[in-house]
PDB file of N, CA, C and O in Angstrom:
ATOM      1  N   GLU A   1      16.283   5.499   4.583  1.00  0.00           N
ATOM      2  CA  GLU A   1      17.498   4.943   4.790  1.00  0.00           C
ATOM      3  C   GLU A   1      18.417   3.480   5.728  1.00  0.00           C
ATOM      4  O   GLU A   1      18.912   3.354   5.358  1.00  0.00           O
ATOM      5  N   ARG A   2      17.307   4.128   6.228  1.00  0.00           N
ATOM      6  CA  ARG A   2      17.650   2.811   7.247  1.00  0.00           C
ATOM      7  C   ARG A   2      17.310   1.589   6.925  1.00  0.00           C
ATOM      8  O   ARG A   2      17.057   0.575   6.658  1.00  0.00           O
ATOM      9  N   ALA A   3      16.092   0.963   5.957  1.00  0.00           N
ATOM     10  CA  ALA A   3      15.602  -0.017   5.006  1.00  0.00           C
ATOM     11  C   ALA A   3      16.944  -0.757   4.042  1.00  0.00           C
ATOM     12  O   ALA A   3      17.444  -1.432   4.097  1.00  0.00           O
ATOM     13  N   PHE A   4      17.735   0.560   4.118  1.00  0.00           N
ATOM     14  CA  PHE A   4      18.852   0.292   2.566  1.00  0.00           C
ATOM     15  C   PHE A   4      20.342  -0.807   3.287  1.00  0.00           C
ATOM     16  O   PHE A   4      20.615  -1.240   3.275  1.00  0.00           O
ATOM     17  N   ASP A   5      19.871   0.250   5.097  1.00  0.00           N
ATOM     18  CA  ASP A   5      21.011  -0.120   5.794  1.00  0.00           C
ATOM     19  C   ASP A   5      21.343  -1.766   6.612  1.00  0.00           C
ATOM     20  O   ASP A   5      21.493  -2.971   6.443  1.00  0.00           O
ATOM     21  N   LEU A   6      19.731  -1.855   6.652  1.00  0.00           N
ATOM     22  CA  LEU A   6      18.706  -2.849   7.081  1.00  0.00           C
ATOM     23  C   LEU A   6      19.010  -4.478   5.923  1.00  0.00           C
ATOM     24  O   LEU A   6      19.990  -5.347   6.444  1.00  0.00           O
ATOM     25  N   LEU A   7      18.802  -4.332   5.318  1.00  0.00           N
ATOM     26  CA  LEU A   7      18.261  -4.560   4.115  1.00  0.00           C
ATOM     27  C   LEU A   7      19.897  -5.210   3.843  1.00  0.00           C
ATOM     28  O   LEU A   7      20.680  -6.289   3.766  1.00  0.00           O
ATOM     29  N   MET A   8      21.153  -4.505   3.088  1.00  0.00           N
ATOM     30  CA  MET A   8      22.825  -4.495   2.968  1.00  0.00           C
ATOM     31  C   MET A   8      23.332  -5.389   4.695  1.00  0.00           C
ATOM     32  O   MET A   8      24.097  -7.057   4.077  1.00  0.00           O
ATOM     33  N   SER A   9      22.923  -5.028   5.154  1.00  0.00           N
ATOM     34  CA  SER A   9      23.502  -5.729   6.975  1.00  0.00           C
ATOM     35  C   SER A   9      23.049  -7.382   7.057  1.00  0.00           C
ATOM     36  O   SER A   9      23.447  -8.038   7.223  1.00  0.00           O
ATOM     37  N   SER A  10      21.523  -7.211   6.862  1.00  0.00           N
ATOM     38  CA  SER A  10      21.463  -9.058   6.004  1.00  0.00           C
ATOM     39  C   SER A  10      21.736  -9.518   5.198  1.00  0.00           C
ATOM     40  O   SER A  10      22.182 -10.022   4.859  1.00  0.00           O
ATOM     41  N   PHE A  11      21.700  -8.988   4.141  1.00  0.00           N
ATOM     42  CA  PHE A  11      22.248  -9.340   3.332  1.00  0.00           C
ATOM     43  C   PHE A  11      24.263 -10.299   3.208  1.00  0.00           C
ATOM     44  O   PHE A  11      25.000 -10.728   2.654  1.00  0.00           O
ATOM     45  N   ILE A  12      25.387  -9.044   3.916  1.00  0.00           N
ATOM     46  CA  ILE A  12      26.579  -9.371   3.801  1.00  0.00           C
ATOM     47  C   ILE A  12      26.462 -10.407   5.371  1.00  0.00           C
ATOM     48  O   ILE A  12      26.774 -11.230   5.422  1.00  0.00           O
ATOM     49  N   LYS A  13      25.257 -10.140   6.364  1.00  0.00           N
ATOM     50  CA  LYS A  13      25.005 -11.414   7.349  1.00  0.00           C
ATOM     51  C   LYS A  13      25.341 -12.492   6.864  1.00  0.00           C
ATOM     52  O   LYS A  13      25.609 -13.687   7.329  1.00  0.00           O
ATOM     53  N   HIS A  14      23.771 -12.746   5.781  1.00  0.00           N
ATOM     54  CA  HIS A  14      23.920 -13.767   5.029  1.00  0.00           C
ATOM     55  C   HIS A  14      25.375 -14.312   4.488  1.00  0.00           C
ATOM     56  O   HIS A  14      25.131 -15.192   4.101  1.00  0.00           O
ATOM     57  N   MET A  15      25.836 -13.951   3.580  1.00  0.00           N
ATOM     58  CA  MET A  15      26.404 -14.418   2.553  1.00  0.00           C
ATOM     59  C   MET A  15      27.829 -14.840   3.250  1.00  0.00           C
ATOM     60  O   MET A  15      28.385 -15.649   2.731  1.00  0.00           O
ATOM     61  N   LYS A  16      28.146 -14.205   4.421  1.00  0.00           N
ATOM     62  CA  LYS A  16      29.479 -14.251   5.425  1.00  0.00           C
ATOM     63  C   LYS A  16      28.856 -16.232   5.623  1.00  0.00           C
ATOM     64  O   LYS A  16      29.592 -17.074   6.434  1.00  0.00           O
ATOM     65  N   LYS A  17      27.473 -16.552   5.993  1.00  0.00           N
ATOM     66  CA  LYS A  17      27.348 -17.736   6.682  1.00  0.00           C
ATOM     67  C   LYS A  17      26.972 -18.978   5.522  1.00  0.00           C
ATOM     68  O   LYS A  17      27.757 -19.284   5.717  1.00  0.00           O
ATOM     69  N   THR A  18      26.882 -18.441   4.372  1.00  0.00           N
ATOM     70  CA  THR A  18      27.938 -18.924   3.136  1.00  0.00           C
ATOM     71  C   THR A  18      29.099 -19.448   2.849  1.00  0.00           C
ATOM     72  O   THR A  18      29.342 -19.736   1.779  1.00  0.00           O
ATOM     73  N   ASN A  19      29.499 -19.291   4.145  1.00  0.00           N
ATOM     74  CA  ASN A  19      31.283 -18.804   2.970  1.00  0.00           C
ATOM     75  C   ASN A  19      31.779 -17.728   1.968  1.00  0.00           C
ATOM     76  O   ASN A  19      33.194 -18.643   1.536  1.00  0.00           O
ATOM     77  N   ALA A  20      30.599 -17.628   2.032  1.00  0.00           N
ATOM     78  CA  ALA A  20      31.427 -16.201   0.397  1.00  0.00           C
ATOM     79  C   ALA A  20      32.737 -15.914   0.560  1.00  0.00           C
ATOM     80  O   ALA A  20      32.830 -15.210   1.364  1.00  0.00           O
ATOM     81  N   SER A  21      33.315 -15.718  -0.062  1.00  0.00           N
ATOM     82  CA  SER A  21      34.518 -14.307   0.109  1.00  0.00           C
ATOM     83  C   SER A  21      34.775 -13.775  -0.333  1.00  0.00           C
ATOM     84  O   SER A  21      36.095 -13.214  -0.198  1.00  0.00           O
ATOM     85  N   SER A  22      33.875 -13.764  -1.260  1.00  0.00           N
ATOM     86  CA  SER A  22      33.989 -12.546  -1.787  1.00  0.00           C
ATOM     87  C   SER A  22      32.288 -11.003  -2.884  1.00  0.00           C
ATOM     88  O   SER A  22      31.304 -12.777  -2.073  1.00  0.00           O
ATOM     89  N   ILE A  23      31.875 -10.596  -2.289  1.00  0.00           N
ATOM     90  CA  ILE A  23      30.463  -9.145  -2.572  1.00  0.00           C
ATOM     91  C   ILE A  23      30.956  -9.320  -4.161  1.00  0.00           C
ATOM     92  O   ILE A  23      31.197  -7.932  -3.798  1.00  0.00           O
ATOM     93  N   ALA A  24      29.891  -9.531  -4.874  1.00  0.00           N
ATOM     94  CA  ALA A  24      29.777  -7.997  -6.259  1.00  0.00           C
ATOM     95  C   ALA A  24      28.241  -7.602  -6.658  1.00  0.00           C
ATOM     96  O   ALA A  24      27.932  -8.744  -6.726  1.00  0.00           O
ATOM     97  N   LEU A  25      28.484  -6.617  -6.290  1.00  0.00           N
ATOM     98  CA  LEU A  25      27.151  -5.096  -6.871  1.00  0.00           C
ATOM     99  C   LEU A  25      27.772  -5.810  -8.188  1.00  0.00           C
ATOM    100  O   LEU A  25      28.256  -3.504  -7.748  1.00  0.00           O
ATOM    101  N   ASP A  26      27.297  -5.226  -9.097  1.00  0.00           N
ATOM    102  CA  ASP A  26      27.099  -3.949  -9.832  1.00  0.00           C
ATOM    103  C   ASP A  26      25.968  -2.852  -9.991  1.00  0.00           C
ATOM    104  O   ASP A  26      24.605  -3.182  -9.884  1.00  0.00           O
ATOM    105  N   PHE A  27      26.399  -1.889  -9.844  1.00  0.00           N
ATOM    106  CA  PHE A  27      25.552  -0.623  -9.979  1.00  0.00           C
ATOM    107  C   PHE A  27      25.426   0.358 -10.293  1.00  0.00           C
ATOM    108  O   PHE A  27      27.388   0.989 -10.574  1.00  0.00           O
ATOM    109  N   PHE A  28      24.700   1.411 -10.717  1.00  0.00           N
ATOM    110  CA  PHE A  28      25.212   2.479 -11.594  1.00  0.00           C
ATOM    111  C   PHE A  28      23.487   3.659 -11.414  1.00  0.00           C
ATOM    112  O   PHE A  28      22.995   3.474 -11.019  1.00  0.00           O
ATOM    113  N   GLY A  29      24.235   4.721 -11.028  1.00  0.00           N
ATOM    114  CA  GLY A  29      23.438   5.429 -10.647  1.00  0.00           C
ATOM    115  C   GLY A  29      23.984   5.426  -9.717  1.00  0.00           C
ATOM    116  O   GLY A  29      25.085   7.086  -9.412  1.00  0.00           O
ATOM    117  N   SER A  30      22.936   6.476  -8.625  1.00  0.00           N
ATOM    118  CA  SER A  30      23.070   7.478  -7.438  1.00  0.00           C
ATOM    119  C   SER A  30      24.238   7.877  -6.236  1.00  0.00           C
ATOM    120  O   SER A  30      24.750   6.894  -6.260  1.00  0.00           O
ATOM    121  N   SER A  31      25.350   8.433  -6.220  1.00  0.00           N
ATOM    122  CA  SER A  31      26.487   9.492  -5.536  1.00  0.00           C
ATOM    123  C   SER A  31      25.611   8.627  -4.004  1.00  0.00           C
ATOM    124  O   SER A  31      26.927   8.109  -3.489  1.00  0.00           O
ATOM    125  N   THR A  32      24.311   8.748  -3.604  1.00  0.00           N
ATOM    126  CA  THR A  32      24.579   8.809  -2.198  1.00  0.00           C
ATOM    127  C   THR A  32      24.510   7.262  -1.845  1.00  0.00           C
ATOM    128  O   THR A  32      24.998   6.680  -0.575  1.00  0.00           O
ATOM    129  N   VAL A  33      23.963   6.370  -2.915  1.00  0.00           N
ATOM    130  CA  VAL A  33      24.270   4.283  -2.657  1.00  0.00           C
ATOM    131  C   VAL A  33      25.576   4.066  -3.131  1.00  0.00           C
ATOM    132  O   VAL A  33      25.691   3.066  -2.195  1.00  0.00           O
ATOM    133  N   LYS A  34      26.771   4.971  -3.488  1.00  0.00           N
ATOM    134  CA  LYS A  34      27.553   4.666  -3.592  1.00  0.00           C
ATOM    135  C   LYS A  34      28.150   4.855  -2.163  1.00  0.00           C
ATOM    136  O   LYS A  34      29.194   3.566  -1.610  1.00  0.00           O
ATOM    137  N   THR A  35      28.179   5.597  -2.192  1.00  0.00           N
ATOM    138  CA  THR A  35      29.054   6.475  -0.926  1.00  0.00           C
ATOM    139  C   THR A  35      28.550   5.011   0.433  1.00  0.00           C
ATOM    140  O   THR A  35      29.224   4.790   1.417  1.00  0.00           O
ATOM    141  N   LYS A  36      27.612   4.736   0.706  1.00  0.00           N
ATOM    142  CA  LYS A  36      26.537   3.825   1.108  1.00  0.00           C
ATOM    143  C   LYS A  36      26.825   2.380   1.398  1.00  0.00           C
ATOM    144  O   LYS A  36      27.890   1.474   1.705  1.00  0.00           O
ATOM    145  N   MET A  37      27.966   2.176   0.189  1.00  0.00           N
ATOM    146  CA  MET A  37      27.782   1.315  -0.190  1.00  0.00           C
ATOM    147  C   MET A  37      29.240   0.547   0.090  1.00  0.00           C
ATOM    148  O   MET A  37      29.725   0.144   0.796  1.00  0.00           O
ATOM    149  N   LYS A  38      29.987   1.516   0.213  1.00  0.00           N
ATOM    150  CA  LYS A  38      31.448   2.510   0.756  1.00  0.00           C
ATOM    151  C   LYS A  38      31.340   2.056   2.074  1.00  0.00           C
ATOM    152  O   LYS A  38      32.839   1.098   3.005  1.00  0.00           O
ATOM    153  N   LYS A  39      30.628   2.307   2.828  1.00  0.00           N
ATOM    154  CA  LYS A  39      30.175   2.192   4.128  1.00  0.00           C
ATOM    155  C   LYS A  39      30.692   1.086   4.729  1.00  0.00           C
ATOM    156  O   LYS A  39      30.693   0.488   5.649  1.00  0.00           O
ATOM    157  N   PHE A  40      29.330  -0.075   3.877  1.00  0.00           N
ATOM    158  CA  PHE A  40      29.765  -1.581   4.003  1.00  0.00           C
ATOM    159  C   PHE A  40      30.446  -2.486   2.941  1.00  0.00           C
ATOM    160  O   PHE A  40      30.949  -3.338   3.672  1.00  0.00           O
ATOM    161  N   GLY A  41      31.724  -1.373   2.809  1.00  0.00           N
ATOM    162  CA  GLY A  41      33.266  -2.516   2.950  1.00  0.00           C
ATOM    163  C   GLY A  41      33.966  -2.374   0.930  1.00  0.00           C
ATOM    164  O   GLY A  41      34.329  -2.902   1.054  1.00  0.00           O
ATOM    165  N   PHE A  42      32.222  -1.920   0.429  1.00  0.00           N
ATOM    166  CA  PHE A  42      32.573  -2.406  -0.915  1.00  0.00           C
ATOM    167  C   PHE A  42      33.041  -1.209  -1.899  1.00  0.00           C
ATOM    168  O   PHE A  42      33.681  -0.301  -1.467  1.00  0.00           O
ATOM    169  N   ILE A  43      34.561  -1.573  -2.829  1.00  0.00           N
ATOM    170  CA  ILE A  43      34.999  -0.595  -3.009  1.00  0.00           C
ATOM    171  C   ILE A  43      34.472  -0.914  -5.110  1.00  0.00           C
ATOM    172  O   ILE A  43      35.077  -1.516  -5.571  1.00  0.00           O
ATOM    173  N   PRO A  44      34.765   0.555  -4.886  1.00  0.00           N
ATOM    174  CA  PRO A  44      34.405   0.372  -6.283  1.00  0.00           C
ATOM    175  C   PRO A  44      35.388  -0.024  -7.612  1.00  0.00           C
ATOM    176  O   PRO A  44      36.706   0.424  -7.103  1.00  0.00           O
ATOM    177  N   ARG A  45      34.757  -0.219  -9.267  1.00  0.00           N
ATOM    178  CA  ARG A  45      36.057  -0.758  -9.401  1.00  0.00           C
ATOM    179  C   ARG A  45      36.721  -0.264 -10.945  1.00  0.00           C
ATOM    180  O   ARG A  45      35.261   1.006 -10.940  1.00  0.00           O
ATOM    181  N   LYS A  46      37.463  -0.170 -11.427  1.00  0.00           N
ATOM    182  CA  LYS A  46      37.997   1.307 -12.051  1.00  0.00           C
ATOM    183  C   LYS A  46      37.425   1.637 -13.533  1.00  0.00           C
ATOM    184  O   LYS A  46      37.547   2.577 -13.906  1.00  0.00           O
ATOM    185  N   GLU A  47      36.873  -0.177 -13.942  1.00  0.00           N
ATOM    186  CA  GLU A  47      36.760  -0.016 -15.453  1.00  0.00           C
ATOM    187  C   GLU A  47      35.309   0.287 -15.464  1.00  0.00           C
ATOM    188  O   GLU A  47      33.878  -0.083 -14.030  1.00  0.00           O
ATOM    189  N   LYS A  48      34.339   0.840 -15.639  1.00  0.00           N
ATOM    190  CA  LYS A  48      32.961   1.620 -16.111  1.00  0.00           C
ATOM    191  C   LYS A  48      32.125   0.515 -17.051  1.00  0.00           C
ATOM    192  O   LYS A  48      33.259   0.832 -17.656  1.00  0.00           O
ATOM    193  N   ARG A  49      30.677   0.551 -16.877  1.00  0.00           N
ATOM    194  CA  ARG A  49      30.517   0.556 -18.045  1.00  0.00           C
ATOM    195  C   ARG A  49      29.416   1.094 -18.975  1.00  0.00           C
ATOM    196  O   ARG A  49      29.507   2.005 -18.334  1.00  0.00           O
ATOM    197  N   ALA A  50      29.577   1.391 -20.089  1.00  0.00           N
ATOM    198  CA  ALA A  50      28.636   2.049 -20.514  1.00  0.00           C
ATOM    199  C   ALA A  50      26.784   1.871 -20.388  1.00  0.00           C
ATOM    200  O   ALA A  50      26.850   0.713 -20.633  1.00  0.00           O
ATOM    201  N   ILE A  51      25.897   3.221 -20.173  1.00  0.00           N
ATOM    202  CA  ILE A  51      24.893   2.862 -20.635  1.00  0.00           C
ATOM    203  C   ILE A  51      24.563   3.512 -21.442  1.00  0.00           C
ATOM    204  O   ILE A  51      25.015   5.124 -22.186  1.00  0.00           O
ATOM    205  N   MET A  52      23.859   3.495 -22.707  1.00  0.00           N
ATOM    206  CA  MET A  52      23.471   4.282 -23.601  1.00  0.00           C
ATOM    207  C   MET A  52      21.907   4.395 -23.394  1.00  0.00           C
ATOM    208  O   MET A  52      21.012   3.070 -23.534  1.00  0.00           O
ATOM    209  N   VAL A  53      21.423   5.255 -24.240  1.00  0.00           N
ATOM    210  CA  VAL A  53      20.080   5.318 -23.789  1.00  0.00           C
ATOM    211  C   VAL A  53      19.254   6.411 -25.443  1.00  0.00           C
ATOM    212  O   VAL A  53      20.592   7.092 -25.849  1.00  0.00           O
ATOM    213  N   ALA A  54      18.653   6.338 -25.835  1.00  0.00           N
ATOM    214  CA  ALA A  54      18.171   7.006 -27.152  1.00  0.00           C
ATOM    215  C   ALA A  54      17.084   8.136 -27.334  1.00  0.00           C
ATOM    216  O   ALA A  54      16.411   7.559 -26.037  1.00  0.00           O
ATOM    217  N   LEU A  55      16.938   8.949 -27.639  1.00  0.00           N
ATOM    218  CA  LEU A  55      16.024   9.441 -27.331  1.00  0.00           C
ATOM    219  C   LEU A  55      15.432   9.836 -28.394  1.00  0.00           C
ATOM    220  O   LEU A  55      16.316  10.287 -29.723  1.00  0.00           O
ATOM    221  N   LYS A  56      14.363  10.205 -28.662  1.00  0.00           N
ATOM    222  CA  LYS A  56      13.430  10.277 -30.036  1.00  0.00           C
ATOM    223  C   LYS A  56      13.286  12.258 -30.077  1.00  0.00           C
ATOM    224  O   LYS A  56      12.350  12.527 -29.512  1.00  0.00           O
ATOM    225  N   GLY A  57      14.117  12.563 -31.224  1.00  0.00           N
ATOM    226  CA  GLY A  57      14.091  14.404 -30.959  1.00  0.00           C
ATOM    227  C   GLY A  57      13.976  15.218 -29.775  1.00  0.00           C
ATOM    228  O   GLY A  57      14.614  14.344 -29.380  1.00  0.00           O
ATOM    229  N   ASP A  58      14.048  17.122 -29.525  1.00  0.00           N
ATOM    230  CA  ASP A  58      14.517  17.252 -28.533  1.00  0.00           C
ATOM    231  C   ASP A  58      13.399  17.117 -27.690  1.00  0.00           C
ATOM    232  O   ASP A  58      12.641  16.592 -27.409  1.00  0.00           O
ATOM    233  N   THR A  59      13.472  16.845 -26.285  1.00  0.00           N
ATOM    234  CA  THR A  59      13.705  16.500 -25.129  1.00  0.00           C
ATOM    235  C   THR A  59      13.495  16.871 -23.674  1.00  0.00           C
ATOM    236  O   THR A  59      14.739  17.455 -23.589  1.00  0.00           O
ATOM    237  N   GLU A  60      12.426  17.617 -22.979  1.00  0.00           N
ATOM    238  CA  GLU A  60      13.019  18.043 -21.693  1.00  0.00           C
ATOM    239  C   GLU A  60      14.169  17.537 -21.175  1.00  0.00           C
ATOM    240  O   GLU A  60      14.279  17.496 -20.266  1.00  0.00           O
ATOM    241  N   LEU A  61      13.896  15.781 -21.286  1.00  0.00           N
ATOM    242  CA  LEU A  61      14.897  15.064 -20.105  1.00  0.00           C
ATOM    243  C   LEU A  61      15.972  14.360 -20.560  1.00  0.00           C
ATOM    244  O   LEU A  61      16.635  13.901 -19.706  1.00  0.00           O
ATOM    245  N   PHE A  62      16.427  15.944 -21.035  1.00  0.00           N
ATOM    246  CA  PHE A  62      17.873  14.914 -21.870  1.00  0.00           C
ATOM    247  C   PHE A  62      18.349  15.281 -20.528  1.00  0.00           C
ATOM    248  O   PHE A  62      19.803  14.767 -20.721  1.00  0.00           O
ATOM    249  N   ASP A  63      18.337  16.587 -19.896  1.00  0.00           N
ATOM    250  CA  ASP A  63      19.568  16.459 -18.676  1.00  0.00           C
ATOM    251  C   ASP A  63      20.000  15.865 -17.855  1.00  0.00           C
ATOM    252  O   ASP A  63      20.348  15.507 -17.548  1.00  0.00           O
ATOM    253  N   VAL A  64      18.171  15.710 -17.305  1.00  0.00           N
ATOM    254  CA  VAL A  64      17.755  14.441 -16.488  1.00  0.00           C
ATOM    255  C   VAL A  64      18.164  13.075 -16.822  1.00  0.00           C
ATOM    256  O   VAL A  64      18.823  12.416 -16.075  1.00  0.00           O
ATOM    257  N   LEU A  65      18.640  12.395 -18.196  1.00  0.00           N
ATOM    258  CA  LEU A  65      18.806  11.537 -18.733  1.00  0.00           C
ATOM    259  C   LEU A  65      20.079  11.094 -18.354  1.00  0.00           C
ATOM    260  O   LEU A  65      20.872  10.298 -18.634  1.00  0.00           O
ATOM    261  N   CYS A  66      21.387  12.741 -19.237  1.00  0.00           N
ATOM    262  CA  CYS A  66      22.685  12.280 -18.235  1.00  0.00           C
ATOM    263  C   CYS A  66      23.255  11.914 -17.809  1.00  0.00           C
ATOM    264  O   CYS A  66      24.421  12.649 -17.480  1.00  0.00           O
ATOM    265  N   ASP A  67      21.853  12.318 -16.674  1.00  0.00           N
ATOM    266  CA  ASP A  67      22.794  12.812 -14.954  1.00  0.00           C
ATOM    267  C   ASP A  67      22.426  11.464 -14.391  1.00  0.00           C
ATOM    268  O   ASP A  67      21.706  10.803 -14.066  1.00  0.00           O
ATOM    269  N   GLU A  68      23.172  11.057 -13.982  1.00  0.00           N
ATOM    270  CA  GLU A  68      23.769   9.677 -13.129  1.00  0.00           C
ATOM    271  C   GLU A  68      23.161   9.464 -12.433  1.00  0.00           C
ATOM    272  O   GLU A  68      22.320   8.539 -11.602  1.00  0.00           O
ATOM    273  N   GLU A  69      23.733  10.623 -11.263  1.00  0.00           N
ATOM    274  CA  GLU A  69      22.923  10.752  -9.900  1.00  0.00           C
ATOM    275  C   GLU A  69      20.515  10.981 -10.386  1.00  0.00           C
ATOM    276  O   GLU A  69      20.134  10.156  -9.671  1.00  0.00           O
ATOM    277  N   SER A  70      20.022  10.076 -11.128  1.00  0.00           N
ATOM    278  CA  SER A  70      19.013  10.467 -11.783  1.00  0.00           C
ATOM    279  C   SER A  70      18.192   8.794 -12.022  1.00  0.00           C
ATOM    280  O   SER A  70      17.989   8.475 -12.153  1.00  0.00           O
ATOM    281  N   TRP A  71      20.109   7.931 -12.016  1.00  0.00           N
ATOM    282  CA  TRP A  71      19.771   6.764 -12.308  1.00  0.00           C
ATOM    283  C   TRP A  71      19.937   5.704 -11.061  1.00  0.00           C
ATOM    284  O   TRP A  71      20.611   6.166  -9.643  1.00  0.00           O
ATOM    285  N   PHE A  72      18.963   4.786 -11.436  1.00  0.00           N
ATOM    286  CA  PHE A  72      19.589   4.111 -10.197  1.00  0.00           C
ATOM    287  C   PHE A  72      19.409   1.794 -11.045  1.00  0.00           C
ATOM    288  O   PHE A  72      18.117   1.788 -11.540  1.00  0.00           O
ATOM    289  N   LEU A  73      20.309   1.438 -11.474  1.00  0.00           N
ATOM    290  CA  LEU A  73      20.787   0.109 -13.182  1.00  0.00           C
ATOM    291  C   LEU A  73      21.668  -1.254 -11.857  1.00  0.00           C
ATOM    292  O   LEU A  73      22.751  -0.029 -10.943  1.00  0.00           O
ATOM    293  N   THR A  74      20.972  -1.971 -11.979  1.00  0.00           N
ATOM    294  CA  THR A  74      21.236  -3.399 -11.783  1.00  0.00           C
ATOM    295  C   THR A  74      21.634  -4.259 -12.621  1.00  0.00           C
ATOM    296  O   THR A  74      20.725  -3.932 -13.433  1.00  0.00           O
ATOM    297  N   PRO A  75      22.034  -5.203 -12.924  1.00  0.00           N
ATOM    298  CA  PRO A  75      22.170  -6.576 -13.656  1.00  0.00           C
ATOM    299  C   PRO A  75      20.984  -6.239 -13.860  1.00  0.00           C
ATOM    300  O   PRO A  75      20.423  -6.864 -15.250  1.00  0.00           O
ATOM    301  N   GLY A  76      20.315  -6.518 -12.740  1.00  0.00           N
ATOM    302  CA  GLY A  76      18.489  -6.855 -13.768  1.00  0.00           C
ATOM    303  C   GLY A  76      17.798  -5.782 -14.535  1.00  0.00           C
ATOM    304  O   GLY A  76      16.506  -6.347 -14.875  1.00  0.00           O
ATOM    305  N   ASP A  77      18.104  -4.628 -15.036  1.00  0.00           N
ATOM    306  CA  ASP A  77      17.883  -3.723 -15.557  1.00  0.00           C
ATOM    307  C   ASP A  77      17.679  -3.679 -17.140  1.00  0.00           C
ATOM    308  O   ASP A  77      17.895  -3.317 -17.900  1.00  0.00           O
ATOM    309  N   GLU A  78      19.079  -5.255 -17.030  1.00  0.00           N
ATOM    310  CA  GLU A  78      19.568  -5.223 -18.185  1.00  0.00           C
ATOM    311  C   GLU A  78      18.466  -6.120 -19.585  1.00  0.00           C
ATOM    312  O   GLU A  78      18.048  -6.868 -19.093  1.00  0.00           O
ATOM    313  N   ASP A  79      18.660  -5.949 -21.189  1.00  0.00           N
ATOM    314  CA  ASP A  79      17.766  -6.167 -22.327  1.00  0.00           C
ATOM    315  C   ASP A  79      19.525  -8.043 -22.341  1.00  0.00           C
ATOM    316  O   ASP A  79      20.023  -7.310 -23.155  1.00  0.00           O
ATOM    317  N   ASN A  80      19.207  -8.700 -22.209  1.00  0.00           N
ATOM    318  CA  ASN A  80      19.413  -9.877 -22.502  1.00  0.00           C
ATOM    319  C   ASN A  80      19.440 -10.573 -23.207  1.00  0.00           C
ATOM    320  O   ASN A  80      17.311 -11.174 -23.346  1.00  0.00           O
ATOM    321  N   ASN A  81      19.054 -10.177 -24.398  1.00  0.00           N
ATOM    322  CA  ASN A  81      17.665 -11.112 -26.002  1.00  0.00           C
ATOM    323  C   ASN A  81      18.647 -11.704 -26.273  1.00  0.00           C
ATOM    324  O   ASN A  81      19.197 -12.918 -25.858  1.00  0.00           O
TER     325      ASN A  81
END
């Protein structure tokens, strides 16, 4: 937790030095991370992006994959062909 707080505070401090008027971060996943982001002043947008996963056959992972708490996705995880 401390590492996340240090990373976010350093990032925000750096962005202020660049005179950025706002910071936007795309994130899909754990409510713990979302709560921490809110403490740093980030506000969730109303629109939601779709995350689609294809499973081959019956799998034990179905419940885990359907649980947003199991994910930590950012734009760096996107497949942009």
